[in-house]
Every structure is written in C-alpha cells, then in structure tokens.
Coordinates of C-alpha atoms in Angstrom, one line a residue:
M1 CA 5.6 2.7 22.4
T2 CA 7.8 -0.3 22.3
S3 CA 7.8 -2.9 19.5
M4 CA 6.2 -5.4 21.8
S5 CA 3.4 -3.1 22.9
R6 CA 2.8 -2.1 19.2
A7 CA 2.6 -5.8 18.4
R8 CA 0.0 -6.3 21.2
A9 CA -2.1 -3.4 20.0
A10 CA -2.0 -4.6 16.4
R11 CA -2.9 -8.1 17.5
R12 CA -5.9 -6.8 19.5
I13 CA -7.2 -4.8 16.5
A14 CA -6.7 -7.7 14.1
A15 CA -8.5 -10.1 16.5
G16 CA -11.3 -7.6 16.9
A17 CA -11.6 -7.5 13.1
A18 CA -11.7 -11.2 12.8
Y19 CA -14.2 -11.8 15.6
G20 CA -16.5 -8.9 15.0
G21 CA -15.3 -6.4 17.7
G22 CA -15.4 -2.7 17.0
G23 CA -14.4 -0.9 20.1
V24 CA -10.6 -0.8 19.9
G25 CA -9.6 2.8 19.5
L26 CA -6.5 4.1 17.7
V27 CA -5.3 6.8 20.0
G28 CA -7.6 6.8 23.0
A29 CA -10.7 8.8 23.9
A30 CA -8.8 11.4 25.9
T31 CA -7.1 12.7 22.7
V32 CA -10.1 12.8 20.5
G33 CA -11.0 16.4 21.2
V34 CA -7.4 17.6 20.5
V35 CA -7.3 15.5 17.3
L36 CA -10.6 16.9 16.0
A37 CA -9.6 20.5 16.7
E38 CA -6.2 20.1 15.0
L39 CA -7.7 18.1 12.1
R40 CA -10.2 20.9 11.3
L41 CA -7.3 23.3 11.1
A42 CA -5.3 20.9 8.9
K43 CA -8.3 20.3 6.6
R44 CA -8.3 24.0 5.7
H45 CA -5.0 23.4 3.9
V46 CA -5.4 19.9 2.5
G47 CA -8.0 18.4 0.3
N48 CA -7.8 15.0 1.9
G49 CA -8.2 13.1 -1.3
T50 CA -11.7 14.1 -2.2
S51 CA -11.1 16.4 -5.2
G52 CA -8.9 16.9 -8.3
R53 CA -8.5 15.1 -11.6
V54 CA -6.8 11.7 -11.7
P55 CA -5.0 10.7 -14.9
V56 CA -6.4 7.6 -16.6
A57 CA -3.5 5.2 -17.0
D58 CA -5.4 2.0 -17.9
G59 CA -3.9 0.1 -20.8
V60 CA -1.1 -2.3 -21.9
Y61 CA 2.5 -1.5 -21.0
G62 CA 5.6 -3.1 -22.6
S63 CA 4.0 -4.0 -25.9
S64 CA 7.5 -4.5 -27.3
Y65 CA 7.6 -7.8 -25.3
N66 CA 4.4 -9.1 -27.0
T67 CA 4.7 -12.8 -27.9
P68 CA 2.0 -14.4 -30.0
G69 CA -0.2 -16.7 -28.0
E70 CA 1.1 -15.4 -24.6
P71 CA -1.4 -13.1 -22.9
P72 CA -0.2 -10.0 -20.9
L73 CA 0.1 -10.1 -17.2
R74 CA -2.8 -8.4 -15.5
L75 CA -2.2 -5.9 -12.8
T76 CA -5.0 -4.1 -11.0
M77 CA -4.8 -1.2 -8.5
L78 CA -7.4 -0.8 -5.8
G79 CA -7.8 1.6 -2.9
D80 CA -7.8 5.4 -2.4
S81 CA -6.3 8.5 -4.0
T82 CA -2.8 7.3 -3.5
A83 CA -3.5 4.1 -5.4
A84 CA -5.3 6.1 -8.1
G85 CA -2.4 8.5 -8.5
Q86 CA -4.1 11.8 -7.6
G87 CA -1.7 14.7 -7.5
V88 CA 0.1 14.2 -10.8
H89 CA -0.8 15.4 -14.3
R90 CA 0.4 12.6 -16.6
A91 CA -0.8 9.0 -16.7
G92 CA 2.8 7.7 -16.8
Q93 CA 3.5 9.3 -13.4
T94 CA 0.8 7.4 -11.5
P95 CA 1.9 4.5 -9.3
G96 CA -0.1 2.0 -11.4
A97 CA 1.7 3.0 -14.6
L98 CA 5.1 2.9 -12.9
L99 CA 4.4 -0.5 -11.5
A100 CA 3.1 -1.8 -14.8
S101 CA 6.2 -0.5 -16.6
G102 CA 8.6 -1.9 -14.0
L103 CA 6.8 -5.3 -13.9
S104 CA 6.9 -5.5 -17.7
A105 CA 10.6 -4.9 -17.7
V106 CA 11.3 -7.6 -15.1
A107 CA 8.9 -10.2 -16.6
E108 CA 9.7 -9.3 -20.2
R109 CA 6.0 -9.5 -20.9
P110 CA 3.4 -6.9 -21.6
V111 CA 1.4 -5.9 -18.6
E112 CA -2.3 -4.9 -18.8
L113 CA -3.1 -2.3 -16.1
R114 CA -6.6 -1.6 -14.7
N115 CA -7.2 0.9 -11.9
V116 CA -10.4 0.8 -9.9
A117 CA -9.1 2.9 -7.0
L118 CA -11.3 5.8 -5.9
P119 CA -10.0 9.1 -4.5
G120 CA -11.4 9.6 -1.0
A121 CA -12.2 5.9 -0.6
Q122 CA -12.1 4.2 2.8
S123 CA -11.6 0.5 3.3
D124 CA -15.4 -0.1 3.2
D125 CA -15.3 0.8 -0.5
L126 CA -13.1 -2.2 -1.2
D127 CA -16.1 -4.5 -1.4
R128 CA -17.4 -2.5 -4.4
Q129 CA -14.0 -2.3 -6.0
V130 CA -13.4 -6.1 -5.6
A131 CA -16.8 -6.8 -7.2
L132 CA -15.7 -4.7 -10.2
V133 CA -12.4 -6.6 -10.5
L134 CA -14.0 -10.0 -10.2
A135 CA -17.1 -9.3 -12.4
D136 CA -15.6 -11.2 -15.3
P137 CA -14.1 -14.6 -14.2
S138 CA -12.1 -14.7 -17.5
T139 CA -10.1 -11.6 -16.6
V140 CA -9.1 -12.2 -13.0
P141 CA -5.9 -10.3 -12.4
D142 CA -2.6 -12.0 -11.9
I143 CA -1.8 -9.5 -9.2
C144 CA -3.6 -6.8 -7.3
V145 CA -2.0 -3.9 -5.4
I146 CA -4.1 -2.2 -2.7
I147 CA -3.2 1.1 -1.0
V148 CA -5.7 2.2 1.6
G149 CA -6.0 3.4 5.1
A150 CA -5.2 7.1 5.3
N151 CA -8.9 8.1 5.0
D152 CA -9.8 5.6 7.6
V153 CA -7.6 7.4 10.1
T154 CA -8.6 10.9 9.2
R155 CA -12.3 10.0 9.2
R156 CA -12.1 8.0 12.4
M157 CA -13.3 4.6 11.0
P158 CA -12.8 2.1 13.9
P159 CA -9.6 0.2 13.1
T160 CA -11.3 -3.2 13.6
R161 CA -13.8 -2.3 10.9
S162 CA -11.1 -1.0 8.6
V163 CA -9.0 -4.2 8.9
R164 CA -12.1 -6.4 8.6
H165 CA -12.9 -4.8 5.2
L166 CA -9.4 -5.1 4.0
S167 CA -9.0 -8.7 5.1
A168 CA -12.3 -9.6 3.3
A169 CA -11.1 -8.0 0.1
V170 CA -7.8 -9.9 0.2
R171 CA -9.5 -13.2 0.9
R172 CA -11.9 -12.7 -2.1
L173 CA -9.1 -11.8 -4.4
R174 CA -6.9 -14.7 -3.3
T175 CA -9.8 -17.2 -3.5
A176 CA -10.3 -16.0 -7.1
G177 CA -6.6 -16.8 -7.9
A178 CA -5.0 -13.3 -7.7
E179 CA -1.8 -12.6 -5.8
V180 CA -2.3 -9.5 -3.5
V181 CA 0.2 -6.9 -2.3
V182 CA -1.0 -4.3 0.1
G183 CA 0.8 -1.0 0.7
T184 CA -0.2 -0.3 4.3
C185 CA -1.4 3.0 5.7
P186 CA 1.1 5.7 5.1
D187 CA 2.4 7.9 7.9
L188 CA 0.1 10.9 8.0
G189 CA 2.5 12.6 10.3
T190 CA 4.6 13.5 7.2
I191 CA 1.9 15.7 5.7
E192 CA 3.3 19.3 5.6
P193 CA 0.4 21.3 7.0
V194 CA -0.2 19.0 9.9
Q195 CA 1.2 20.5 13.1
Q196 CA 1.8 19.1 16.6
P197 CA 0.1 17.5 18.5
L198 CA -1.8 16.1 15.6
R199 CA 1.4 15.2 13.8
W200 CA 2.5 12.8 16.6
L201 CA -1.1 11.4 17.0
A202 CA -1.4 10.9 13.3
R203 CA 1.9 9.1 13.1
R204 CA 0.9 6.8 16.0
A205 CA -2.6 6.1 14.6
S206 CA -1.1 5.4 11.1
R207 CA 1.4 2.9 12.4
Q208 CA -1.1 1.1 14.6
L209 CA -3.5 0.7 11.7
A210 CA -0.6 -0.4 9.3
A211 CA 0.5 -3.1 11.8
A212 CA -3.0 -4.4 12.2
Q213 CA -3.5 -4.3 8.4
T214 CA -0.4 -6.4 8.0
I215 CA -1.7 -9.1 10.3
G216 CA -5.1 -9.3 8.6
V217 CA -3.5 -9.4 5.1
V218 CA -0.9 -12.0 5.9
E219 CA -3.5 -14.2 7.5
Q220 CA -5.5 -14.2 4.2
G221 CA -2.4 -15.1 2.1
G222 CA -1.4 -11.6 0.9
R223 CA 1.9 -9.7 1.3
T224 CA 2.3 -6.2 2.7
V225 CA 4.8 -3.4 2.1
S226 CA 5.1 -0.7 4.7
L227 CA 4.7 2.7 3.2
G228 CA 5.1 4.3 6.6
D229 CA 7.3 7.3 6.6
L230 CA 9.0 6.1 3.4
L231 CA 8.9 9.7 2.1
G232 CA 9.3 11.3 5.5
P233 CA 13.0 12.3 5.2
E234 CA 12.6 13.5 1.6
F235 CA 9.5 15.5 2.6
A236 CA 11.4 17.2 5.4
A237 CA 14.4 17.9 3.3
N238 CA 12.7 19.0 0.1
P239 CA 8.9 19.1 0.5
R240 CA 8.3 21.2 -2.6
E241 CA 9.8 18.3 -4.7
L242 CA 8.1 15.4 -3.2
F243 CA 4.7 16.8 -2.2
G244 CA 2.2 17.6 -4.9
P245 CA 0.6 21.0 -5.4
D246 CA -2.1 20.3 -2.8
N247 CA 0.6 19.5 -0.1
Y248 CA -1.2 16.2 0.6
H249 CA -0.6 13.8 -2.3
P250 CA 2.8 12.8 -3.5
S251 CA 4.3 14.4 -6.6
A252 CA 5.6 12.4 -9.5
E253 CA 8.9 11.8 -7.8
G254 CA 7.1 10.8 -4.6
Y255 CA 5.1 8.2 -6.4
A256 CA 8.2 6.9 -8.1
T257 CA 9.8 6.4 -4.7
A258 CA 6.8 4.5 -3.4
A259 CA 6.6 2.4 -6.6
M260 CA 10.3 1.5 -6.3
A261 CA 9.6 0.1 -2.8
V262 CA 6.5 -1.9 -3.9
L263 CA 7.8 -3.3 -7.2
P264 CA 10.2 -6.0 -5.7
T265 CA 7.3 -7.5 -3.6
V266 CA 5.0 -7.5 -6.7
C267 CA 7.7 -9.4 -8.6
A268 CA 8.4 -11.8 -5.8
A269 CA 4.7 -12.6 -5.4
L270 CA 4.7 -13.6 -9.1
G271 CA 7.8 -15.7 -8.8
L272 CA 9.9 -13.3 -10.8
W273 CA 12.5 -12.3 -8.2
P274 CA 15.9 -14.2 -8.1
A275 CA 15.6 -17.2 -5.8
E276 CA 18.7 -16.2 -3.8
E277 CA 17.0 -13.0 -2.8
E278 CA 14.1 -14.9 -1.3
R279 CA 16.2 -16.3 1.5
P280 CA 16.4 -14.0 4.6
D281 CA 19.5 -12.0 4.8
V282 CA 20.7 -11.6 8.4
S283 CA 22.9 -8.7 7.5
R284 CA 19.7 -6.8 6.7
R285 CA 17.9 -7.9 9.8
E286 CA 15.6 -10.2 7.9
G287 CA 14.1 -13.3 9.4
F288 CA 11.1 -15.3 10.7
L289 CA 9.0 -13.7 13.4
P290 CA 5.5 -14.1 15.0
V291 CA 3.3 -12.2 12.6
A292 CA 2.3 -9.5 15.1
R293 CA 5.9 -8.7 15.9
A294 CA 6.8 -8.6 12.2
A295 CA 3.9 -6.3 11.6
A296 CA 4.9 -3.9 14.3
E297 CA 8.5 -3.8 13.1
A298 CA 7.4 -3.3 9.5
A299 CA 5.1 -0.4 10.5
S300 CA 8.1 1.3 12.1
E301 CA 10.4 0.9 9.0
A302 CA 9.1 1.9 5.6
G303 CA 9.7 -0.4 2.6
T304 CA 9.6 -3.5 4.7
E305 CA 7.8 -6.6 3.4
V306 CA 5.9 -9.1 5.5
T307 CA 4.6 -12.4 4.1
A308 CA 3.2 -15.6 5.6
A309 CA 6.0 -18.2 6.2
M310 CA 5.1 -20.9 8.7
P311 CA 2.1 -22.7 10.1
T312 CA 0.5 -21.4 13.3
G313 CA 2.5 -22.3 16.4
P314 CA 2.2 -21.7 20.2
R315 CA 2.8 -18.0 19.6
G316 CA 0.5 -17.7 16.7
P317 CA 1.2 -17.5 12.9
W318 CA 4.7 -16.7 11.8
A319 CA 5.8 -14.4 8.9
L320 CA 9.0 -13.6 7.0
L321 CA 10.1 -10.0 7.3
K322 CA 12.3 -8.8 4.4
R323 CA 13.9 -5.5 3.6
R324 CA 14.3 -5.8 -0.1
R325 CA 16.7 -3.8 -2.2
R326 CA 14.7 -1.3 -4.2
R327 CA 14.9 -1.3 -7.9
R328 CA 14.6 1.9 -9.9
V329 CA 11.3 1.8 -11.7
P330 CA 11.5 2.7 -15.4
E331 CA 9.2 5.5 -16.3
P332 CA 6.7 4.6 -19.0
E333 CA 7.8 5.8 -22.4
P334 CA 6.0 9.2 -23.1
S335 CA 5.3 8.1 -26.7
P336 CA 3.5 6.1 -27.7
E337 CA 0.9 6.1 -24.9
P338 CA -0.1 2.7 -23.3
T339 CA -2.4 0.7 -25.6
P340 CA -6.0 1.3 -24.3
S341 CA -7.6 -1.8 -22.9
A342 CA -10.7 -3.3 -24.5
P343 CA -13.9 -2.3 -22.6
S344 CA -15.2 -5.0 -20.3
T345 CA -18.4 -6.7 -21.3

C-alpha cells in the first residue's frame, strides 16, 4: 500500500469516527476467516495483555530537585498493558517510571507519576480512565501519555469506534488543561509467535489504525509518536532480550527503547526542548504536510512525531512531522524507591 493510499484509508477511518460511521474495516471482510484462524493459534502462545502482575510505580521521581513552593510536574499514564508496564518485575522498569525519571532530569523538577492504565483495555475504557484522572480538578496532570490500540486490533473493534473513543479522551484532557502525547498502535506483526499470513495482516491493520489515531489526536490538539515497528529489528535480532517472558509484552530493555522515543515529545509538549530543535530539519526529512499524509508516513516509521501546525486549508488540516533525536532515558535510582503519592480524596 502506497503512502497516499494509506493516507486516504486513515482519513476515511478518522472521518467515520468524527461523523459517527462504523463500517470501515481494517483489512477487508475476505481476510477475516484467515485472521481468526491464525489468531486462535497465536493466542495459545500469548496472553494478549489480560493476565500477570503489573508493578506499581506511582510516586514522586527526582525528589532531589525539590524546590520549596514549587509543585512537582504531574505525569499520568493511560491506556493498556503497554502503558501499565506489564511484563517487567520492577516498578522502575515500567514506561511510566522511565518517563517520569527522564522528564525530571530534563526539567530539573520532581515529577509525580500516576498510572491508571489497565492491562487488556481497549480504547472504549479510556472514558473511565479519563474520569479517574479528572475527578479532582485541583490535580489535573501537566501531561498525559496514552498508549492504546493493540487490543482494538486483536479483538476486532471497528477502527472508527476506536478512534472516536481516543479522540474524545484527548479532547477532554486538553479541555481540562493537560498536554497529551499518544503512542499510537504498535506493530503487532513483530510479536514472535504470530506467523504468516497473520503477521502481514496484523502489520497492515496496526499501521492503518495508528495513522487514523494520529489524525484524530492531532485534530484534538494532542501529539503522537509512532511506536510502529520501533522494536521490530531488535526483536528479530535478539527476541529473547527485548521480549518479556510471555513473548508478547516488551522486556525492561524494550520499554526503555520505547520510552526513549516518547520522552523528547513529552518534553517538547511542555516547552522543555531546545527551541532550535523545534524547527523542522530538512536533512531528517521533517516538514509540514497535510495531516493525513503525515499520519501515514509516521505509521510507517517508528519514533516519528506528528503535531498540529497550521490552520485548515484546501487540503485539510496540516501537521508538522518530526523525527526527533532520541535521548537515553535515565533509569530510576533503585534506592530509595519513588516517594509514594498521597491518596486522592
């Protein structure tokens, strides 16, 4: 599928989400039988995010930067098992903890992390998660990171419905004053037990949903980072290192790789990135594009950021596509543990 046809497909899904449609399929009805047969085989080997212990990483990171009278930055994670950090054993190995630690180092401020992500969640659970996040108006996060979409693909949620729920979540968080960064649907074709033809179909479905998610998020004032096949080459070369024990969720090193890709966008959303790096770099093929085309390109290249850039024109809304240099994310210090957060009232 060409970039232009991917853009058209993503635009149709996003438009269906905005206007209430629900019949746009991800891979076509003719392939559904094959997908279901292969998926049943694959599910014998992977848990699909519905079981296993998730370390609790909530708390304050970077307490050494504490300044009297200056509150910590608030970071909240929403989404599914990848956002929660399923597959690792220590709190400091979860993506939330890694992002909180990295953000604290860049901002030189403490960061209070809260994680409301739910293993096994689909995009329709975001409504409940956002309600939890916004229950207390005095503790609205400075920034929210959402990672969701994989379960929507494997459980065949209509993509228009998936994007509609995600867009609504971003809109509510932005209206409340939070910045939002979405890690779009990862490439399910990289999961080790998945074989052809499901591997190809899963990759195509994942990228279509990721592109449509990008359009919906950018139109609501959020930013996206393509997770795509970010870990694909590493999985292929050394799957035992980057896959967790269940062969489905990332390992500690895998989560660190993903957090390293998301951290620059989190910092940029909060105005913490150097101004010179905010300008598009032609040498890295960055620039302004119609949002649907930017979404399609980002879905094909992991680690790519898309954010709103210009008002709507004859070809629709425009976006800035950036390929940021990744920063190594400092791992949270093993001792002491992050300071526990006070319970919400």
